[in-house]
PDB file of C-alpha atoms in Angstrom:
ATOM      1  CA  UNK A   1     125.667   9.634  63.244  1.00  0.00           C
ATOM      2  CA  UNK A   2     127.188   7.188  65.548  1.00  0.00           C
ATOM      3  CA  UNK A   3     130.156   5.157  64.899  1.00  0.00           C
ATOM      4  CA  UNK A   4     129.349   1.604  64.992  1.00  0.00           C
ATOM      5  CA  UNK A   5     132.495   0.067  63.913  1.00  0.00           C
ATOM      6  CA  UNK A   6     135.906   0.765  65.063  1.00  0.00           C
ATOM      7  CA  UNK A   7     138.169  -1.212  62.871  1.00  0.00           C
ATOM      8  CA  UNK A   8     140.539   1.825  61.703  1.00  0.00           C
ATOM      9  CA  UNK A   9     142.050   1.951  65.550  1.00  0.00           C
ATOM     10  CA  UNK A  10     141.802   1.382  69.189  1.00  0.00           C
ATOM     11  CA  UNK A  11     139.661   4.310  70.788  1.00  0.00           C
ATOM     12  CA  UNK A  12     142.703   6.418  72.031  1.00  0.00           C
ATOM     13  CA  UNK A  13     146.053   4.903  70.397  1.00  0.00           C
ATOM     14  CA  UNK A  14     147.698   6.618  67.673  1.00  0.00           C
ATOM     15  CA  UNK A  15     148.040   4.679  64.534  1.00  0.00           C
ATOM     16  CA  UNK A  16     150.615   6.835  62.795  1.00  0.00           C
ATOM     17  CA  UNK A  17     153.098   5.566  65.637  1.00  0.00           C
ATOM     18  CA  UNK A  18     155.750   2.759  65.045  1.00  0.00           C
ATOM     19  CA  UNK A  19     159.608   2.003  65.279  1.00  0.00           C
ATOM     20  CA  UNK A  20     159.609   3.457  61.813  1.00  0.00           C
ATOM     21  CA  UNK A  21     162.173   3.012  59.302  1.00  0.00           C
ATOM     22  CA  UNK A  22     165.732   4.363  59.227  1.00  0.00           C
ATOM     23  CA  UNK A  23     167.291   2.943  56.470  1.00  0.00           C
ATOM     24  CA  UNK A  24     164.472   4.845  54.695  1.00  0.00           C
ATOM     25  CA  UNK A  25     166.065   6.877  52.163  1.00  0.00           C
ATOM     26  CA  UNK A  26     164.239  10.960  51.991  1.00  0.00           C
ATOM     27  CA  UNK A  27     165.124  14.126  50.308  1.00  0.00           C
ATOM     28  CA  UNK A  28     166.423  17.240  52.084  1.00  0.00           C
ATOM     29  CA  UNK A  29     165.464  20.926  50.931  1.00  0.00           C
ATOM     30  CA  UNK A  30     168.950  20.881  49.160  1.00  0.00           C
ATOM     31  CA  UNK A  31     167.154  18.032  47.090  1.00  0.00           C
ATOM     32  CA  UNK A  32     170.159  15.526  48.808  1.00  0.00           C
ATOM     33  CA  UNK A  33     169.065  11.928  49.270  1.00  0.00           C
ATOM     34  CA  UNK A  34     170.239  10.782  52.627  1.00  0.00           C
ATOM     35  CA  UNK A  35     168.784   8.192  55.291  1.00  0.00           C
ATOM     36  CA  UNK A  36     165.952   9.275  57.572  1.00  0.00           C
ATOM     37  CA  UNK A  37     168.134   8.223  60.458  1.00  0.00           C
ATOM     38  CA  UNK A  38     170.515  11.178  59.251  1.00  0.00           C
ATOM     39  CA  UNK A  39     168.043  13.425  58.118  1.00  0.00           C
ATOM     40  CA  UNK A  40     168.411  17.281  59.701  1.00  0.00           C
ATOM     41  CA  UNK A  41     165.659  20.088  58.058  1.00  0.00           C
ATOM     42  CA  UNK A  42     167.968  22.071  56.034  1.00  0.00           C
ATOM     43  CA  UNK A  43     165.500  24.686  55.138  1.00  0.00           C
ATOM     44  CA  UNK A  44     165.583  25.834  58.438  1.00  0.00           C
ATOM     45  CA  UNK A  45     168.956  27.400  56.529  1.00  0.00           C
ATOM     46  CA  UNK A  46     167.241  28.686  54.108  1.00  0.00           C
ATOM     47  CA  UNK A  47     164.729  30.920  55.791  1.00  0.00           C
ATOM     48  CA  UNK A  48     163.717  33.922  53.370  1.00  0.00           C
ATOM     49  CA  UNK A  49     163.692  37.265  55.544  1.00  0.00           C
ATOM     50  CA  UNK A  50     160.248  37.659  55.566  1.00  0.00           C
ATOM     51  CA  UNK A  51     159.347  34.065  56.203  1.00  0.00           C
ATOM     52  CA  UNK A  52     155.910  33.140  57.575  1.00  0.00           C
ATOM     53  CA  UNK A  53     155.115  30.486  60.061  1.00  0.00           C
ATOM     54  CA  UNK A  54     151.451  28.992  61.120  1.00  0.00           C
ATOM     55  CA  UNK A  55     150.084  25.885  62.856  1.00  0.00           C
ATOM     56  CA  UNK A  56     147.897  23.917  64.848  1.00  0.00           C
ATOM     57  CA  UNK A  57     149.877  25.342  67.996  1.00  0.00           C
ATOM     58  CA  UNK A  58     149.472  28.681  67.220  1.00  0.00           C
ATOM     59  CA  UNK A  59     146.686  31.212  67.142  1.00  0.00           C
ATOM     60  CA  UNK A  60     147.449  33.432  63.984  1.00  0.00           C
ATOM     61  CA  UNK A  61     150.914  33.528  61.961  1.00  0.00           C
ATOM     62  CA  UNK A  62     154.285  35.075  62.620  1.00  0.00           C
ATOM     63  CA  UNK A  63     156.512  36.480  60.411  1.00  0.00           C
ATOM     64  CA  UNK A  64     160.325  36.952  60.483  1.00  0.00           C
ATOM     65  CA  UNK A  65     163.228  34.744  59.972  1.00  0.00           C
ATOM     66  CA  UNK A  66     164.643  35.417  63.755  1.00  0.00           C
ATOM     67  CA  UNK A  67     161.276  35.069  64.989  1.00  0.00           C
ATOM     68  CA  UNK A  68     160.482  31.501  63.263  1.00  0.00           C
ATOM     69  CA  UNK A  69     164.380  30.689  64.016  1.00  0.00           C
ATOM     70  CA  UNK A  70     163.324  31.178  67.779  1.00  0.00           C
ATOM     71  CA  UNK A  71     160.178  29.161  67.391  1.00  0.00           C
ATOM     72  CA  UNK A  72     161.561  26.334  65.467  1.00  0.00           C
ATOM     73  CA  UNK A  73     164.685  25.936  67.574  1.00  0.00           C
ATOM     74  CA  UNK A  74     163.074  25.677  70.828  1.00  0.00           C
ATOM     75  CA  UNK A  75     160.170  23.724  69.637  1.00  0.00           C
ATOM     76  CA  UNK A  76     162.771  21.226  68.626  1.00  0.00           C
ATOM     77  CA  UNK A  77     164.912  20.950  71.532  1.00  0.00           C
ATOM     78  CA  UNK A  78     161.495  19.249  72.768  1.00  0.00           C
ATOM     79  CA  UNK A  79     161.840  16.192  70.828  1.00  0.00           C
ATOM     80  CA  UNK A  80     162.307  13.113  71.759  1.00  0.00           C
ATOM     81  CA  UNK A  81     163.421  10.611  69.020  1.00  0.00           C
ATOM     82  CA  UNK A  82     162.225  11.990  66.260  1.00  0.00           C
ATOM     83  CA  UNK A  83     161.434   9.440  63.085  1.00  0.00           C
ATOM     84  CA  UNK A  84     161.443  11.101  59.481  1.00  0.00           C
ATOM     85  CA  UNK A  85     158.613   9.022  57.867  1.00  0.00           C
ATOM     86  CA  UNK A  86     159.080  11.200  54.641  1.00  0.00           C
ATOM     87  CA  UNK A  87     160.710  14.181  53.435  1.00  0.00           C
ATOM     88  CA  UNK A  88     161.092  15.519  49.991  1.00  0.00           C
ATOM     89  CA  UNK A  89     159.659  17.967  47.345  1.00  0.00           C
ATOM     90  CA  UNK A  90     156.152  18.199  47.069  1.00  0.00           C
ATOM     91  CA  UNK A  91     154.771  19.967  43.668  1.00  0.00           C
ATOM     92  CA  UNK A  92     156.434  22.813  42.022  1.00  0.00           C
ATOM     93  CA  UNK A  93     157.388  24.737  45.098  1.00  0.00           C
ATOM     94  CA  UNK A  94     157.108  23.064  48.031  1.00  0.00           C
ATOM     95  CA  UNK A  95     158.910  20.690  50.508  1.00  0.00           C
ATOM     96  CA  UNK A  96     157.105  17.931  52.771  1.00  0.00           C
ATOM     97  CA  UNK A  97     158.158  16.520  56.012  1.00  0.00           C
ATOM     98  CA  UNK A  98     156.028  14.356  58.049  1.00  0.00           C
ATOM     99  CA  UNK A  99     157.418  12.996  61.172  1.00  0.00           C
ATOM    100  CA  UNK A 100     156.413  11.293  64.041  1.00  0.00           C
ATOM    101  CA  UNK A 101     158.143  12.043  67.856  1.00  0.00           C
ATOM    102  CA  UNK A 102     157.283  12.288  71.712  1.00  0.00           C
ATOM    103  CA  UNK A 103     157.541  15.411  74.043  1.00  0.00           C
ATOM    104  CA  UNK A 104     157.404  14.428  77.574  1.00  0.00           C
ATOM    105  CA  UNK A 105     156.658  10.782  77.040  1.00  0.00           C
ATOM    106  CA  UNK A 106     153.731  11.702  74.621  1.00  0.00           C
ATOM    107  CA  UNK A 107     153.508  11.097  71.265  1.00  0.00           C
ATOM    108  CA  UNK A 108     153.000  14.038  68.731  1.00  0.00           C
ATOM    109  CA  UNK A 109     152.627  13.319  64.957  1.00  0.00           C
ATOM    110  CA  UNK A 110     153.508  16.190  62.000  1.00  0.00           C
ATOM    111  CA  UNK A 111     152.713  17.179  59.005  1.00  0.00           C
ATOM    112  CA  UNK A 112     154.874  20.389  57.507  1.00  0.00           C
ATOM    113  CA  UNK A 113     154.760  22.031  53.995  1.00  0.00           C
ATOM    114  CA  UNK A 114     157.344  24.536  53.430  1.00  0.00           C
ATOM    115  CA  UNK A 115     156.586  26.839  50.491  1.00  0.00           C
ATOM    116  CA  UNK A 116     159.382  28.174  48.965  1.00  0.00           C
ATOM    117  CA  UNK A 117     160.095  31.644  46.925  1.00  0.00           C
ATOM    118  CA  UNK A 118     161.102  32.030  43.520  1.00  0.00           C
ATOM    119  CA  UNK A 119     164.972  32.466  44.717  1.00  0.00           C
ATOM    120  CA  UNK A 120     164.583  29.144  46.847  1.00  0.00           C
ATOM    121  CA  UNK A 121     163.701  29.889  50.080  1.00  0.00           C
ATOM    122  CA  UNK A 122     161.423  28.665  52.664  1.00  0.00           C
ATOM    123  CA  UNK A 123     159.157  31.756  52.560  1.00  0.00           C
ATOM    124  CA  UNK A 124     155.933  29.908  53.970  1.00  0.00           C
ATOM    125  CA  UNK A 125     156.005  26.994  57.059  1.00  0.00           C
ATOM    126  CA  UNK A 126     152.318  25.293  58.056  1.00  0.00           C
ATOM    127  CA  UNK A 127     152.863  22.659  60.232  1.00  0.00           C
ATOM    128  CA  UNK A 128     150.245  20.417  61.512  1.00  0.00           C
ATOM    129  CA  UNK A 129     150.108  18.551  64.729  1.00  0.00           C
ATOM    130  CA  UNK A 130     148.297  15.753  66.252  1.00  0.00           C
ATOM    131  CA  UNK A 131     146.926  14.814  68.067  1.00  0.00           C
ATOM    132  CA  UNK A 132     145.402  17.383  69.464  1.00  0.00           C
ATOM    133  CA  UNK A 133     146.443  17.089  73.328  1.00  0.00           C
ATOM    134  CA  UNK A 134     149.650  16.839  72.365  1.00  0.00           C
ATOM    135  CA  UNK A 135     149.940  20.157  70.324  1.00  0.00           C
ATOM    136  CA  UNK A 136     148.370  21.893  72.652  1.00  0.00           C
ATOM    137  CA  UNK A 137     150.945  20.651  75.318  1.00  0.00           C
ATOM    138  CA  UNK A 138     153.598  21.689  73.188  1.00  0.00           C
ATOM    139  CA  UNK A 139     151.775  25.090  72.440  1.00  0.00           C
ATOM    140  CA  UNK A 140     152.001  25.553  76.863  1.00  0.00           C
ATOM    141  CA  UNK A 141     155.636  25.006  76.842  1.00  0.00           C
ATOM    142  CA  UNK A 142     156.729  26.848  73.679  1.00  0.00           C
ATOM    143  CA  UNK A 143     153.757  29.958  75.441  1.00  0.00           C
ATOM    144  CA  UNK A 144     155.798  29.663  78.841  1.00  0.00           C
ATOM    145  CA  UNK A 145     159.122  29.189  77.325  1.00  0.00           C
ATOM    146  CA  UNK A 146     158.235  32.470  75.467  1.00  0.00           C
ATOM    147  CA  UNK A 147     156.517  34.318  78.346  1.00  0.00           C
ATOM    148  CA  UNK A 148     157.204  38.188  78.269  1.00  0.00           C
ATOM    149  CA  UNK A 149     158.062  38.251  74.965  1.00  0.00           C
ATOM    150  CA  UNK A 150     155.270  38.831  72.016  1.00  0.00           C
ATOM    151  CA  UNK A 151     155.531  35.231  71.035  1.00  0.00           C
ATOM    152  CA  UNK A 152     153.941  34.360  73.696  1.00  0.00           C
ATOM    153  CA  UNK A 153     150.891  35.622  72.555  1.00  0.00           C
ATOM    154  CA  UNK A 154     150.777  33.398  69.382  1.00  0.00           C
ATOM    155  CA  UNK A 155     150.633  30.171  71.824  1.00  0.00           C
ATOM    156  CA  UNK A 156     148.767  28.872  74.871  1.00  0.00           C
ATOM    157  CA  UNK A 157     149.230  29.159  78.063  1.00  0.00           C
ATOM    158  CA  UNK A 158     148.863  27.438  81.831  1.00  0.00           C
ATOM    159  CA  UNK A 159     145.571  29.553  82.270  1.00  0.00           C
ATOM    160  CA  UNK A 160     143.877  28.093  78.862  1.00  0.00           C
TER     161      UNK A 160
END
């Protein structure tokens, strides 16, 4: 089936990116109302011990809260001006963020659902990245950044 008509974007732009809003009020994991401008991902305090993390950059899931501390923290130290576009609870247990930023000048879009346990904690992370160039050039640099080390093995690397 060929696409005859392409009114929903231009071939190759993004059309989740914009200036977004940061007077934008979201909720944190501490269920807090604050500004999107101010907004930090508290659950990364929260971490259960045996918390799981998966995603588009990764081939399988790890588990630990050191190891997705490690992850997480470099992964964001990557960022360049990240834009909350909404954060709060989503269903019974869980806690959306979706967020737009750049990593080397290119733009990278996300989509993350933190589960949490029955005593509060993030116990499951899925994040979702697009598009897909862009998570996989952020999957090379968190692989390389990683190299040596078991992580590594959960991401790409300069060979794939």
């Amino acid at each position: 089936m060929a696409v005859m008509n392409n009114a929903l974007g231009q071939e190759g732009t993004a059309t989740y990116l914009d200036t977004g809003n940061p007077d934008l009020c979201v909720i944190d994991f501490a269920s807090n109302t604050t500004h999107a401008r101010d907004y930090a991902p508290v659950w990364l305090k929260y971490l259960a011990d045996d918390v799981t993390l998966e995603g588009t950059m990764m081939n399988g899931a790890v588990r630990g809260a050191e190891t997705v501390q490690a992850i997480l923290g470099y992964v964001r130290t990557l960022y360049e001006g990240q834009q909350i576009r909404f954060a709060g609870p989503y269903e019974h247990n869980g806690f959306l963020e979706v967020y737009n930023t750049r990593v080397r000048g290119e733009p990278i879009g996300s989509v993350v659902l933190v589960t949490r346990n029955a005593a509060g904690q993030a116990q499951h992370i899925a994040a979702s990245y697009r598009p897909r160039g862009s998570a996989l050039l952020v999957s090379r640099m968190v692989g390389e950044h990683f190299a040596g080390t078991p992580i590594a093995n959960y991401f790409a690397s300069s060979a794939d």
